[in-house]
PDB file of C-alpha atoms in Angstrom:
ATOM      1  CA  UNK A 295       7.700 -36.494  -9.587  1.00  0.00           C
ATOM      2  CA  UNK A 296       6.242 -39.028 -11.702  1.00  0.00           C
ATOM      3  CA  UNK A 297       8.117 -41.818 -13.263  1.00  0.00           C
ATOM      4  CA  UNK A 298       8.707 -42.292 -17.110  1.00  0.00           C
ATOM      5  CA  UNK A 299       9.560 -45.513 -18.410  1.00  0.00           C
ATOM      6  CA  UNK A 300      11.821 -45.370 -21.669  1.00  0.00           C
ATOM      7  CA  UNK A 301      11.339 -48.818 -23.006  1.00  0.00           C
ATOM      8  CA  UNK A 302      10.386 -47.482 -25.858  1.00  0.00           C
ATOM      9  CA  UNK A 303      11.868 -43.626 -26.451  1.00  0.00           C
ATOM     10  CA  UNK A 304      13.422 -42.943 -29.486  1.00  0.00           C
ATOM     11  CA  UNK A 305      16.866 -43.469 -30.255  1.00  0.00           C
ATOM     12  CA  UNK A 306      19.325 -41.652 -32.130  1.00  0.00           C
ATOM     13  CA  UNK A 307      17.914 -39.721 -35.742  1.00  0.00           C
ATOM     14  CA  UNK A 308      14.329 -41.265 -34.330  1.00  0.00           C
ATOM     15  CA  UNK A 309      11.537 -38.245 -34.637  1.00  0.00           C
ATOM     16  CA  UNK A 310      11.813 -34.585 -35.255  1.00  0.00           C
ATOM     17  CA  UNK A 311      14.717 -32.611 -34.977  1.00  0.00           C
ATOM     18  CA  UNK A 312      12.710 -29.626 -34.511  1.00  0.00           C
ATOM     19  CA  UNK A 313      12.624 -27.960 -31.297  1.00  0.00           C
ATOM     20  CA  UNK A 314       9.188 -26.205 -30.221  1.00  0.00           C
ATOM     21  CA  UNK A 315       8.413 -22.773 -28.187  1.00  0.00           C
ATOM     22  CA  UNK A 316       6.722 -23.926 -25.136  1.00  0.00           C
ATOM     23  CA  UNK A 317       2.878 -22.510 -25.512  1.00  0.00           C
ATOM     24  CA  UNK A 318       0.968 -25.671 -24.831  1.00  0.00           C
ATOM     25  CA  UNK A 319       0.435 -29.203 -23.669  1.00  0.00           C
ATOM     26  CA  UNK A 320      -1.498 -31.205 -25.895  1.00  0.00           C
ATOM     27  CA  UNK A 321      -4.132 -33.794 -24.766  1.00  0.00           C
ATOM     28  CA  UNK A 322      -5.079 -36.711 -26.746  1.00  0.00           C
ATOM     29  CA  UNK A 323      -6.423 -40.166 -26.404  1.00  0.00           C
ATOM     30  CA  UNK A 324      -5.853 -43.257 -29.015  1.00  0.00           C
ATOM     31  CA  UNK A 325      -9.116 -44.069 -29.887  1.00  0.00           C
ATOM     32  CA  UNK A 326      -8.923 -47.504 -29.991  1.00  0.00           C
ATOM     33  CA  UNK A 327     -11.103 -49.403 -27.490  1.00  0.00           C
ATOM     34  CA  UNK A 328      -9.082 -51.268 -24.750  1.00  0.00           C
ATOM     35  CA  UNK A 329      -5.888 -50.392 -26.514  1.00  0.00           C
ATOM     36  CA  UNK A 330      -3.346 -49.968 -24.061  1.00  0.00           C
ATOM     37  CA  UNK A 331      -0.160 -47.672 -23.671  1.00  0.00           C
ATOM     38  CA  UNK A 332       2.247 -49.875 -23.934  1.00  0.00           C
ATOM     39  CA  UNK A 333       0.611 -51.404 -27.355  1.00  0.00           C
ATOM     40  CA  UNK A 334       0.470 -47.858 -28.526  1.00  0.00           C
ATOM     41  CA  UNK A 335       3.811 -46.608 -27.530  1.00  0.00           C
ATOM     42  CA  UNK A 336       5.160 -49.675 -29.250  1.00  0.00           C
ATOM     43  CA  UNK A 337       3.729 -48.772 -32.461  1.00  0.00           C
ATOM     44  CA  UNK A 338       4.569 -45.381 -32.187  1.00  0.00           C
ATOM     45  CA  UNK A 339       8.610 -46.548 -31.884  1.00  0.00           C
ATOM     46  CA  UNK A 340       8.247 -49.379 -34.443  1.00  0.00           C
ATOM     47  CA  UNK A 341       6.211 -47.242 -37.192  1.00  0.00           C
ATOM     48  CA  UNK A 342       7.286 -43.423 -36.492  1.00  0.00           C
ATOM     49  CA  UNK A 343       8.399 -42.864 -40.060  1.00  0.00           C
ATOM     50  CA  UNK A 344       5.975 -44.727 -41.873  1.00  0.00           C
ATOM     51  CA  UNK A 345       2.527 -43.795 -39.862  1.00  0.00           C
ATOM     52  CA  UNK A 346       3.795 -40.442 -39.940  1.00  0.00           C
ATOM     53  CA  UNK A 347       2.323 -39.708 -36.409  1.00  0.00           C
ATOM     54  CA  UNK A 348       3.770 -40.502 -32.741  1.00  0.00           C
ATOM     55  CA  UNK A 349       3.068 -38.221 -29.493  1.00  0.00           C
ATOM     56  CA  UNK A 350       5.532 -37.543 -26.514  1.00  0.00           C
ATOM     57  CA  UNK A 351       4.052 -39.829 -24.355  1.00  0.00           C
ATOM     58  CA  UNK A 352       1.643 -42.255 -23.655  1.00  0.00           C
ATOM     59  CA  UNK A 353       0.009 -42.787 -20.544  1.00  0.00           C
ATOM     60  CA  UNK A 354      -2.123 -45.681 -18.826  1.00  0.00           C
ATOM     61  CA  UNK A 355      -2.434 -47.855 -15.318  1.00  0.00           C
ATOM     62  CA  UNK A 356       0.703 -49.404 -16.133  1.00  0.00           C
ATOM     63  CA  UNK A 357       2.160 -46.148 -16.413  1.00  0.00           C
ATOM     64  CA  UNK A 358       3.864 -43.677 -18.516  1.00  0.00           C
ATOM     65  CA  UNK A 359       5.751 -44.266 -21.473  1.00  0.00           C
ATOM     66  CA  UNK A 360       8.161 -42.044 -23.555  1.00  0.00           C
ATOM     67  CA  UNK A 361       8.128 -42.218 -27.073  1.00  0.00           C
ATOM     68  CA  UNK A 362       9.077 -38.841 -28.356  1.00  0.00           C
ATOM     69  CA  UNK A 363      11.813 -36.544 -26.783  1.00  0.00           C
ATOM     70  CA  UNK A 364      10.186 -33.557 -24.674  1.00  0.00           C
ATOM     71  CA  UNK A 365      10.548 -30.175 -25.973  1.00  0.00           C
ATOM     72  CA  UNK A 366      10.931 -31.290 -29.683  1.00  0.00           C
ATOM     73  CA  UNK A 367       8.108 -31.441 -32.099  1.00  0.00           C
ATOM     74  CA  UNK A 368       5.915 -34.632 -31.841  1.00  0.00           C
ATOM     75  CA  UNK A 369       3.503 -35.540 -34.698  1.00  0.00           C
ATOM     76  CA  UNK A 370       0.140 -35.348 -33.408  1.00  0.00           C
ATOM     77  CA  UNK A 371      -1.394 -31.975 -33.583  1.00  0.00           C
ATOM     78  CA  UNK A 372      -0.766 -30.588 -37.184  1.00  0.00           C
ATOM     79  CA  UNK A 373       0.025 -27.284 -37.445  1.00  0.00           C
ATOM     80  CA  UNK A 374       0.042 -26.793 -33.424  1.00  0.00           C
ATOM     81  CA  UNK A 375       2.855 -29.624 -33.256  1.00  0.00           C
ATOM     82  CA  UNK A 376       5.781 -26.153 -33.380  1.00  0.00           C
ATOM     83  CA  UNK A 377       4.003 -25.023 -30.147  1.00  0.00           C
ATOM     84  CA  UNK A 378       4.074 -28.243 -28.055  1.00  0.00           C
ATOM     85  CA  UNK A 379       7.005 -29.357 -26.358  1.00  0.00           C
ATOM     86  CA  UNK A 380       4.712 -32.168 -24.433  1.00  0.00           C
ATOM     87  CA  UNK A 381       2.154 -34.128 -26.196  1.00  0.00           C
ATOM     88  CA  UNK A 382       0.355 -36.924 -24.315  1.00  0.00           C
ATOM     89  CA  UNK A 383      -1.675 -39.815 -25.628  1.00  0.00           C
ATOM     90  CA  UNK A 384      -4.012 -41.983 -22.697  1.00  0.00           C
ATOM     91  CA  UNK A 385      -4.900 -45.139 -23.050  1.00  0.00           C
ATOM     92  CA  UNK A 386      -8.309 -46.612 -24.040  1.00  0.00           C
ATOM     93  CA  UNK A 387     -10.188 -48.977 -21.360  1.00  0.00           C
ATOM     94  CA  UNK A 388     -13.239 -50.432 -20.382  1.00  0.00           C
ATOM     95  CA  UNK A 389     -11.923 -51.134 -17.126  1.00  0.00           C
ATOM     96  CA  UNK A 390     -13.205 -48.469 -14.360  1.00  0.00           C
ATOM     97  CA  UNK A 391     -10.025 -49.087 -11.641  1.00  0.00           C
ATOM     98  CA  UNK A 392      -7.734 -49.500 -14.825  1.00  0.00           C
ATOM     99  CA  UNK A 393      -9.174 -45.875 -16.124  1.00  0.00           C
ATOM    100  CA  UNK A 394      -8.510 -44.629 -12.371  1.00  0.00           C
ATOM    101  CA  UNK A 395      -5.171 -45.061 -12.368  1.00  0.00           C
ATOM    102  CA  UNK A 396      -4.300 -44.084 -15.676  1.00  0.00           C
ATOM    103  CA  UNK A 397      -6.269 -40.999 -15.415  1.00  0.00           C
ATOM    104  CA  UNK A 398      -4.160 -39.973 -12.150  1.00  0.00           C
ATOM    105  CA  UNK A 399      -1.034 -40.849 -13.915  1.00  0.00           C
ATOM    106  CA  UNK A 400      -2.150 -38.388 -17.332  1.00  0.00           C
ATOM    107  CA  UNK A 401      -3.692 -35.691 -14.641  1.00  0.00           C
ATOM    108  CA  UNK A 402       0.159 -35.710 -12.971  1.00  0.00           C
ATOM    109  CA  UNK A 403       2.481 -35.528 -16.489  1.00  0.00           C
ATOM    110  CA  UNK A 404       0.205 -33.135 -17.852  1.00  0.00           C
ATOM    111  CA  UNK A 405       0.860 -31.011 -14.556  1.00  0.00           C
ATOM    112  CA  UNK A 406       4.537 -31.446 -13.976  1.00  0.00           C
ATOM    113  CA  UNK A 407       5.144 -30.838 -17.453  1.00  0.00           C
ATOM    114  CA  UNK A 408       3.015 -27.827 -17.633  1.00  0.00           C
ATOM    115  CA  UNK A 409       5.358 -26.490 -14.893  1.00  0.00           C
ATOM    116  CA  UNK A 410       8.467 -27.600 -16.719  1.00  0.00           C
ATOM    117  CA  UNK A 411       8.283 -25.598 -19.376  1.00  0.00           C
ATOM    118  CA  UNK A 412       5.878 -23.040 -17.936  1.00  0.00           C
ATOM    119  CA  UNK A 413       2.622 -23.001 -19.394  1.00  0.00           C
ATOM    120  CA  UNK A 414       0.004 -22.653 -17.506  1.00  0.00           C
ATOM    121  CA  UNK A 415      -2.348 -25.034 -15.858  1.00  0.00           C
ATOM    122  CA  UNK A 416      -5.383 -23.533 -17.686  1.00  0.00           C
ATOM    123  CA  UNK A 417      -7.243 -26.095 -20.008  1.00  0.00           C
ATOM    124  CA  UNK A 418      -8.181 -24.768 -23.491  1.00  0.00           C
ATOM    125  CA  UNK A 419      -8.460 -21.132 -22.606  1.00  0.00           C
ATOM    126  CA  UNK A 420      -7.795 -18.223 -25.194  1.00  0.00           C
ATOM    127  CA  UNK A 421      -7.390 -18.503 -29.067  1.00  0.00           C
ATOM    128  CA  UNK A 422      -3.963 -19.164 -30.909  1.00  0.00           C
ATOM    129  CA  UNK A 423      -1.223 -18.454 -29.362  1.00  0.00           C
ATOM    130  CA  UNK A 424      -2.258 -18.531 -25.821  1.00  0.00           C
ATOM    131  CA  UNK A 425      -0.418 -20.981 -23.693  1.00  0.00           C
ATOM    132  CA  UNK A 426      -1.714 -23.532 -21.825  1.00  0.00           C
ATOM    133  CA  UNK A 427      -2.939 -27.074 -21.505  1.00  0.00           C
ATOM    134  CA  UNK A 428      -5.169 -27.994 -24.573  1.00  0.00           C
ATOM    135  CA  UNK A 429      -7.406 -31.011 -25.556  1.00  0.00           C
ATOM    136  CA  UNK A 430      -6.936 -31.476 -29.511  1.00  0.00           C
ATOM    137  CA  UNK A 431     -10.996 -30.275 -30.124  1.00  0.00           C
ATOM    138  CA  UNK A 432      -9.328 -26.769 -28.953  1.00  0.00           C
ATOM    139  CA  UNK A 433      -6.366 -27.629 -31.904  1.00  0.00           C
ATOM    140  CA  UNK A 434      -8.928 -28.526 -34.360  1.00  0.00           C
ATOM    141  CA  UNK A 435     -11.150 -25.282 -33.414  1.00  0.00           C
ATOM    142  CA  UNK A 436      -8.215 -22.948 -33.670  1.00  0.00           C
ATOM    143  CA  UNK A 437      -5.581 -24.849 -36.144  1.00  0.00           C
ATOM    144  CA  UNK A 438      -8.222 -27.459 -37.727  1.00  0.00           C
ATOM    145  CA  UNK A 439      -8.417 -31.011 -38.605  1.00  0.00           C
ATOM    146  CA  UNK A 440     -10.939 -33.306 -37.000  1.00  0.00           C
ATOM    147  CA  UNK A 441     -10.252 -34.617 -34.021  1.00  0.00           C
ATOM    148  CA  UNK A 442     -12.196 -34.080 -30.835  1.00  0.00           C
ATOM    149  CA  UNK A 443     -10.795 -36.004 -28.436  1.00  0.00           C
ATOM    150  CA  UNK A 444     -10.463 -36.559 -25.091  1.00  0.00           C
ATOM    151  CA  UNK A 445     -13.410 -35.503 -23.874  1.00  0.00           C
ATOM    152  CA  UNK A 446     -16.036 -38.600 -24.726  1.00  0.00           C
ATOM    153  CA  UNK A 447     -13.779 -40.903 -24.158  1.00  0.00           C
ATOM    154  CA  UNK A 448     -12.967 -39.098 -20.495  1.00  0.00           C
ATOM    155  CA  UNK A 449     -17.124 -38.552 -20.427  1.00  0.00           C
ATOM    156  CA  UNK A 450     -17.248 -42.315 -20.785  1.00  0.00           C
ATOM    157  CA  UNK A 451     -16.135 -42.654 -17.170  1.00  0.00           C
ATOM    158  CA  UNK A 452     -17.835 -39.746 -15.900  1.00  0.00           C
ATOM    159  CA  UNK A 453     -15.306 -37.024 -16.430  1.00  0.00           C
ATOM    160  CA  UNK A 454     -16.534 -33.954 -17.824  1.00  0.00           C
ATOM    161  CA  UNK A 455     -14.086 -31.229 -19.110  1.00  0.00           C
ATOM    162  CA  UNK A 456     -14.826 -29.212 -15.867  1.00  0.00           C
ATOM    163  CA  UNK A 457     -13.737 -31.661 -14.045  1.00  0.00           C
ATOM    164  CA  UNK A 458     -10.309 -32.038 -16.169  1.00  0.00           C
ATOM    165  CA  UNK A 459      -9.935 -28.762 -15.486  1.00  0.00           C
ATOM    166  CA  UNK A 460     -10.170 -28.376 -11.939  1.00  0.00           C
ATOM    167  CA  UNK A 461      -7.913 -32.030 -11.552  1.00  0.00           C
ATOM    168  CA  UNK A 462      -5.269 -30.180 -13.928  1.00  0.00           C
ATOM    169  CA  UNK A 463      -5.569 -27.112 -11.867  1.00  0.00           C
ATOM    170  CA  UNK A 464      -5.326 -29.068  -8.467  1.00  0.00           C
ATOM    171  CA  UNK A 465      -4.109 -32.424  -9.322  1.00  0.00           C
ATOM    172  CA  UNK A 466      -6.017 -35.880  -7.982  1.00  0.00           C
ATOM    173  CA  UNK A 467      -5.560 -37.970  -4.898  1.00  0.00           C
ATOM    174  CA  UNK A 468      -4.681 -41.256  -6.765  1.00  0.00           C
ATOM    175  CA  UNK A 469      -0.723 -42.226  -6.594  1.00  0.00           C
ATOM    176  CA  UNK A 470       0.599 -42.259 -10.034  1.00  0.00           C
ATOM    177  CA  UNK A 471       1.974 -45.847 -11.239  1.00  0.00           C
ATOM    178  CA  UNK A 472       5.342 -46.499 -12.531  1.00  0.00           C
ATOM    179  CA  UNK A 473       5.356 -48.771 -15.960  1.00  0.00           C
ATOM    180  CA  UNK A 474       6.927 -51.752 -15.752  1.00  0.00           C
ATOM    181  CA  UNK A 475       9.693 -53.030 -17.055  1.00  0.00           C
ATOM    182  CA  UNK A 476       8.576 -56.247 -19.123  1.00  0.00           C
ATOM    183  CA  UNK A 477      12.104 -58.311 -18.667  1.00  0.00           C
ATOM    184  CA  UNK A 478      10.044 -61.485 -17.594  1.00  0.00           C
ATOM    185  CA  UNK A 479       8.301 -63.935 -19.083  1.00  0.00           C
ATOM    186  CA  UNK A 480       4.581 -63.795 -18.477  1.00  0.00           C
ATOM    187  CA  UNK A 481       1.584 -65.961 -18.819  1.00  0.00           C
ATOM    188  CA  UNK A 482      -0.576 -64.898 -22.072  1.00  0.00           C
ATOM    189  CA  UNK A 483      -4.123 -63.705 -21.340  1.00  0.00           C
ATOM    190  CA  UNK A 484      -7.153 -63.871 -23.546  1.00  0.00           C
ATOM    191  CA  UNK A 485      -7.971 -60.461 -24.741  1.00  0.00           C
ATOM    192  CA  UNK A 486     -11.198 -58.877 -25.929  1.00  0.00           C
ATOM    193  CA  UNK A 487     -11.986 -60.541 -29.174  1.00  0.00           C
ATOM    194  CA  UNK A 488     -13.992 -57.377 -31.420  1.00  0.00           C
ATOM    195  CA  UNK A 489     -10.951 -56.034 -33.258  1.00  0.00           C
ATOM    196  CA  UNK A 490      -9.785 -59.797 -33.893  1.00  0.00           C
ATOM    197  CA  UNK A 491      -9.484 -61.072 -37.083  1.00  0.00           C
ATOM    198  CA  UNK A 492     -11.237 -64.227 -38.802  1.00  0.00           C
ATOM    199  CA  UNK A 493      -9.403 -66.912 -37.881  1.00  0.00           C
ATOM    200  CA  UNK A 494      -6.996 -65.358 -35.545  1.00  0.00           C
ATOM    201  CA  UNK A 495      -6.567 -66.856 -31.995  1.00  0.00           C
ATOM    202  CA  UNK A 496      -6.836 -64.338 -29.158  1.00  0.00           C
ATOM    203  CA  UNK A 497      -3.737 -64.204 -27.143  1.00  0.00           C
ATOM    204  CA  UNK A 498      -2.281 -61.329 -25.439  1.00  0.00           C
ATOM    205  CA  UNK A 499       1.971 -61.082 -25.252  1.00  0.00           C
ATOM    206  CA  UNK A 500       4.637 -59.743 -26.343  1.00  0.00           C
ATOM    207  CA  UNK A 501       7.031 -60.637 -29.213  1.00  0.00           C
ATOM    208  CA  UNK A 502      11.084 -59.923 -28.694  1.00  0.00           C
ATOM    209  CA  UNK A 503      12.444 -59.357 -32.036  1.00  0.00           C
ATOM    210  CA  UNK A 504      15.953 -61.366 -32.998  1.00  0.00           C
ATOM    211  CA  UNK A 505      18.616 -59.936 -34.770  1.00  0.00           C
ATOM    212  CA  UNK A 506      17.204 -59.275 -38.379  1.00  0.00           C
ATOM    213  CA  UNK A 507      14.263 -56.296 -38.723  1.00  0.00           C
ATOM    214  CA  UNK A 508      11.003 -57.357 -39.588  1.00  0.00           C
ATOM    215  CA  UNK A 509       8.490 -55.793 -42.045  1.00  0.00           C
ATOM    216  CA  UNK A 510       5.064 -55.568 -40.888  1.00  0.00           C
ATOM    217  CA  UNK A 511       1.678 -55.217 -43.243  1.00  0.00           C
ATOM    218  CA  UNK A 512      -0.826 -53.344 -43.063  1.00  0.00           C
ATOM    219  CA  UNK A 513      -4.167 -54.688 -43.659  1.00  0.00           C
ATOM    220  CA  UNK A 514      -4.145 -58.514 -44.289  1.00  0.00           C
ATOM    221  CA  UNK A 515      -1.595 -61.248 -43.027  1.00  0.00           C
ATOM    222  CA  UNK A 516       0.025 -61.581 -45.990  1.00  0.00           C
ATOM    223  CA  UNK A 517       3.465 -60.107 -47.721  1.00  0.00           C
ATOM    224  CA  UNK A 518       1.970 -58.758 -51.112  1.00  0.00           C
ATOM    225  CA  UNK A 519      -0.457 -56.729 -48.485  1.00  0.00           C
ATOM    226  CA  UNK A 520       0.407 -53.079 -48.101  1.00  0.00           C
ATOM    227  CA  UNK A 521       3.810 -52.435 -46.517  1.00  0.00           C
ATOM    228  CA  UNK A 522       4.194 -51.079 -43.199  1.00  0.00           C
ATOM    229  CA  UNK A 523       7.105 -50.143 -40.972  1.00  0.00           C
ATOM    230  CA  UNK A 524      10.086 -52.155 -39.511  1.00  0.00           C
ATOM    231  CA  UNK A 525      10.517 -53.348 -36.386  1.00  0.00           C
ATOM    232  CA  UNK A 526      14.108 -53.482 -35.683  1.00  0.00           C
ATOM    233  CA  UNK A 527      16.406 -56.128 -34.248  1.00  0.00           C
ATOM    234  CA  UNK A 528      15.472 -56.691 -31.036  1.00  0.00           C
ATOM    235  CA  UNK A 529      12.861 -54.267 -30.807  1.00  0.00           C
ATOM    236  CA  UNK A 530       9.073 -55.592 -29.110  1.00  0.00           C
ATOM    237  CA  UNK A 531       6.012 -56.358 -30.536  1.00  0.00           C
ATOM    238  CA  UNK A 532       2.689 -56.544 -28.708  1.00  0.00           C
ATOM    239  CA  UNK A 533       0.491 -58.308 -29.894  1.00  0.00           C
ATOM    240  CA  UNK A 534      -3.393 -59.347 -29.257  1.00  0.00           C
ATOM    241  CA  UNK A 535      -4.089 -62.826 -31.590  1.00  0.00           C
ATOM    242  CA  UNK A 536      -2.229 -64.798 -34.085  1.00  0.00           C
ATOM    243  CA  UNK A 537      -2.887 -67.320 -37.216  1.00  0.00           C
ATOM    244  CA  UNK A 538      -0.576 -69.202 -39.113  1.00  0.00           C
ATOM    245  CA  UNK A 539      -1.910 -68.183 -42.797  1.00  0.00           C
ATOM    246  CA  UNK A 540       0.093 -69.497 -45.224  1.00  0.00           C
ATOM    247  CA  UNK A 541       3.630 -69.924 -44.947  1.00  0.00           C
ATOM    248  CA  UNK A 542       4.182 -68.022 -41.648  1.00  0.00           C
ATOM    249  CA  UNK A 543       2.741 -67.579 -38.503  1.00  0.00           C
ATOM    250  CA  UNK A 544       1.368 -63.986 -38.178  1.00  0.00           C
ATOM    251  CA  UNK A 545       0.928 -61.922 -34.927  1.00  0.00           C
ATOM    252  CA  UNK A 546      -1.779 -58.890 -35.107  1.00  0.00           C
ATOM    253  CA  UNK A 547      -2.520 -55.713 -32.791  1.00  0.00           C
ATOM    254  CA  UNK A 548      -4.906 -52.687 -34.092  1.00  0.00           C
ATOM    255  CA  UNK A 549      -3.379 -48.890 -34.879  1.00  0.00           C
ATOM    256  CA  UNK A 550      -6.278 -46.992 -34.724  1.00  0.00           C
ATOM    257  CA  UNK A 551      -9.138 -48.536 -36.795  1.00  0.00           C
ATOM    258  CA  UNK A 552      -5.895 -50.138 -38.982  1.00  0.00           C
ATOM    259  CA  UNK A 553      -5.440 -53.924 -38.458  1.00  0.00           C
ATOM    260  CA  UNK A 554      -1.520 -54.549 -38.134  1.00  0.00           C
ATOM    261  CA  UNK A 555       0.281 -57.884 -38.855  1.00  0.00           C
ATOM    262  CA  UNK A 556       3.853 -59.020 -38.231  1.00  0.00           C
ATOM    263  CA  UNK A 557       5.396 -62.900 -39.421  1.00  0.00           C
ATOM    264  CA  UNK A 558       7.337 -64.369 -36.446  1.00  0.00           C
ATOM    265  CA  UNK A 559       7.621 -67.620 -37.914  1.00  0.00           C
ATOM    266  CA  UNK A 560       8.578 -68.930 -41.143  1.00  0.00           C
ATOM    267  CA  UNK A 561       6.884 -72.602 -42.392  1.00  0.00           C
ATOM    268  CA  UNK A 562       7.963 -76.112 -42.878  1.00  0.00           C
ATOM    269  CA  UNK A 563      10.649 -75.050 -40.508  1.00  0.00           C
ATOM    270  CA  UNK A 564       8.830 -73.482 -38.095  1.00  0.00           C
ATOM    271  CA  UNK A 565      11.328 -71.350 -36.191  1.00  0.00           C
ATOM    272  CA  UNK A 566      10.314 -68.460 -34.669  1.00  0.00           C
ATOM    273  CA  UNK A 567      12.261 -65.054 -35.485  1.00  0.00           C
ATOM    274  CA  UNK A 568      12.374 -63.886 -31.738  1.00  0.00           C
ATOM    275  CA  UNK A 569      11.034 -65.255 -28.400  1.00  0.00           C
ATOM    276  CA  UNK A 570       7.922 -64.947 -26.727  1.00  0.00           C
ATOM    277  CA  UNK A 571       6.604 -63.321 -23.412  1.00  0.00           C
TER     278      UNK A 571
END
């Protein structure tokens, strides 16, 4: 049985109300280069209602993390999202033991939810309507949209949709990894600098939230920049750089190919909103 961390599942009147029928299990990756569950699961929680899109889960090497509550509609898949009571989102890295063990820990949801709810362990057979585990190309073929994921992203580390199919069928060798609790401080680490911003200092953590919600922007550092979701009070941020610009200091991740920014910390008084880890 694999283990699901809930750091960041929705709450009460968080997500859809609507429950599914149980036809498929939707695959999907985030698309981001080295973007990593927990980062994505985060923004999923933080920016459900504005971003209009969050999946079940997300998976990586640190584990697997709930967002949206199995066997109710998650907004990922269009007009397949009624037909999905599991959809599952995998992590993005260039890392090849990092990719390892977050494959095994997607390859072993996607299985013991398949048998949950009784779909079968069949990847992207049949047309409409017949059940199974699907990649979203197989939701854009048969319900449309554009997306073609996972397969060059899982290409990129030499799986090929055979292979996903026999693993799913069979399961992999690799022991699953539980996601981690982040109650402790820990040391920043320099992260990969492409999606950084001008000016930005690269710093990997994660920012705790006090007791008033914060608005984040989408776009620019700034608070006349395009409005983006809340986080709440003592929700978590994470967060790969940050810039004072100027009268705060700003904190940034990526959402896709969107550049996110959240003020922690207001200037000449230069107290921080929250705490740092």
């Amino acid at each position: 049985m694999v283990t699901i961390n809930k750091q960041f599942a929705f709450g009460a009147n968080e997500g859809s109300s609507q429950k599914t029928q149980s036809l498929y299990i939707i695959l999907h990756e985030v698309g981001v280069d080295n973007s990593s569950a927990q980062a994505n699961a985060a923004y999923f929680k933080n920016n459900w209602s504005t971003a209009e899109t969050y999946s079940t889960f997300v998976v990586g090497a640190d584990g697997i993390y709930q967002v949206g509550e199995p066997g109710y509609v998650a907004w990922a898949a269009l007009n397949a999202n009624p037909y999905a009571p599991v959809q599952i989102e995998f992590e993005r890295t260039n890392d090849a033991n990092r990719f390892k063990k977050g494959y095994a820990n997607y390859i072993a949801l996607a299985r013991e939810m398949a048998d949950k709810y009784g779909i079968p362990k069949t990847l992207d057979a049949g047309g409409t309507g017949t059940p199974g585990i699907k990649s979203h190309l197989w939701v854009t073929n048969n319900y449309g949209g554009d997306h073609v994921d996972p397969y060059g992203y899982l290409a990129s580390h030499g799986i090929s949709k055979s292979q996903l199919a026999k693993d799913l069928a069979n399961g992999v060798t690799s022991t699953p990894t539980a996601a981690p609790v982040y109650s402790n401080p820990t040391v920043p680490s320099k992260p990969s600098t492409s999606n950084i911003p001008s000016g930005f200092t690269p710093e990997t953590g994660t920012f705790v939230n006090g007791d008033t919600q914060i608005m984040n922007r989408v776009g620019a550092p700034s608070t006349s920049a395009q409005q983006g979701g809340y986080l709440p009070a003592g929700g978590t941020w994470v967060y790969d750089s940050w810039a004072k610009v100027g009268n705060y200091t700003w904190i940034h991740h990526m959402w896709g190919n969107k550049h996110i920014f959240l003020p922690v910390r207001e200037w000449p008084s230069g107290n921080a909103w929250g705490t740092f880890k």
